[in-house]
Amino acid sequence: MELHNLQEYYTFTKGIVYLIMGGALIGVTLFWQYLMGGNNNDD
């Protein structure tokens, strides 16, 4: 991908970072649930 100016570079990298952070948020949430033992029903 050829980027012609700073604004295009900034927009491209910002989109990539949003995707990475979205994946990290989902991953951390799933990992936290794994650490807490999933769904514990103490009934």
mmCIF file of C-alpha atoms in Angstrom:
data_model
loop_
_atom_site.group_PDB
_atom_site.id
_atom_site.type_symbol
_atom_site.label_atom_id
_atom_site.label_comp_id
_atom_site.label_asym_id
_atom_site.label_seq_id
_atom_site.Cartn_x
_atom_site.Cartn_y
_atom_site.Cartn_z
ATOM 1 C CA MET A 1 0.000 0.000 0.000
ATOM 2 C CA GLU A 2 1.387 3.338 -1.029
ATOM 3 C CA LEU A 3 0.741 6.230 1.335
ATOM 4 C CA HIS A 4 1.078 9.675 -0.170
ATOM 5 C CA ASN A 5 0.949 11.989 2.818
ATOM 6 C CA LEU A 6 0.890 12.139 6.592
ATOM 7 C CA GLN A 7 -2.909 12.189 6.851
ATOM 8 C CA GLU A 8 -3.260 8.941 4.890
ATOM 9 C CA TYR A 9 -0.553 7.311 7.001
ATOM 10 C CA TYR A 10 -2.209 8.471 10.223
ATOM 11 C CA THR A 11 -5.657 7.259 9.118
ATOM 12 C CA PHE A 12 -4.269 3.862 8.053
ATOM 13 C CA THR A 13 -2.313 3.267 11.264
ATOM 14 C CA LYS A 14 -5.210 4.496 13.401
ATOM 15 C CA GLY A 15 -7.502 1.908 11.805
ATOM 16 C CA ILE A 16 -4.974 -0.869 12.380
ATOM 17 C CA VAL A 17 -4.558 0.127 16.034
ATOM 18 C CA TYR A 18 -8.347 0.123 16.534
ATOM 19 C CA LEU A 19 -8.493 -3.441 15.180
ATOM 20 C CA ILE A 20 -5.633 -4.563 17.429
ATOM 21 C CA MET A 21 -7.163 -2.953 20.531
ATOM 22 C CA GLY A 22 -10.585 -4.451 19.768
ATOM 23 C CA GLY A 23 -9.023 -7.894 19.515
ATOM 24 C CA ALA A 24 -7.047 -7.326 22.701
ATOM 25 C CA LEU A 25 -10.186 -6.261 24.572
ATOM 26 C CA ILE A 26 -12.023 -9.414 23.507
ATOM 27 C CA GLY A 27 -8.979 -11.573 24.264
ATOM 28 C CA VAL A 28 -8.442 -10.118 27.736
ATOM 29 C CA THR A 29 -12.144 -10.538 28.544
ATOM 30 C CA LEU A 30 -12.091 -14.200 27.506
ATOM 31 C CA PHE A 31 -8.829 -14.809 29.387
ATOM 32 C CA TRP A 32 -10.271 -13.187 32.519
ATOM 33 C CA GLN A 33 -13.326 -15.430 32.352
ATOM 34 C CA TYR A 34 -11.014 -18.432 31.918
ATOM 35 C CA LEU A 35 -9.049 -17.388 35.016
ATOM 36 C CA MET A 36 -12.233 -16.945 37.033
ATOM 37 C CA GLY A 37 -13.378 -20.459 36.122
ATOM 38 C CA GLY A 38 -16.113 -19.697 33.620
ATOM 39 C CA ASN A 39 -19.716 -19.884 34.786
ATOM 40 C CA ASN A 40 -19.825 -21.066 38.387
ATOM 41 C CA ASN A 41 -23.296 -21.959 39.562
ATOM 42 C CA ASP A 42 -23.127 -22.495 43.304
ATOM 43 C CA ASP A 43 -26.780 -23.552 43.628
#
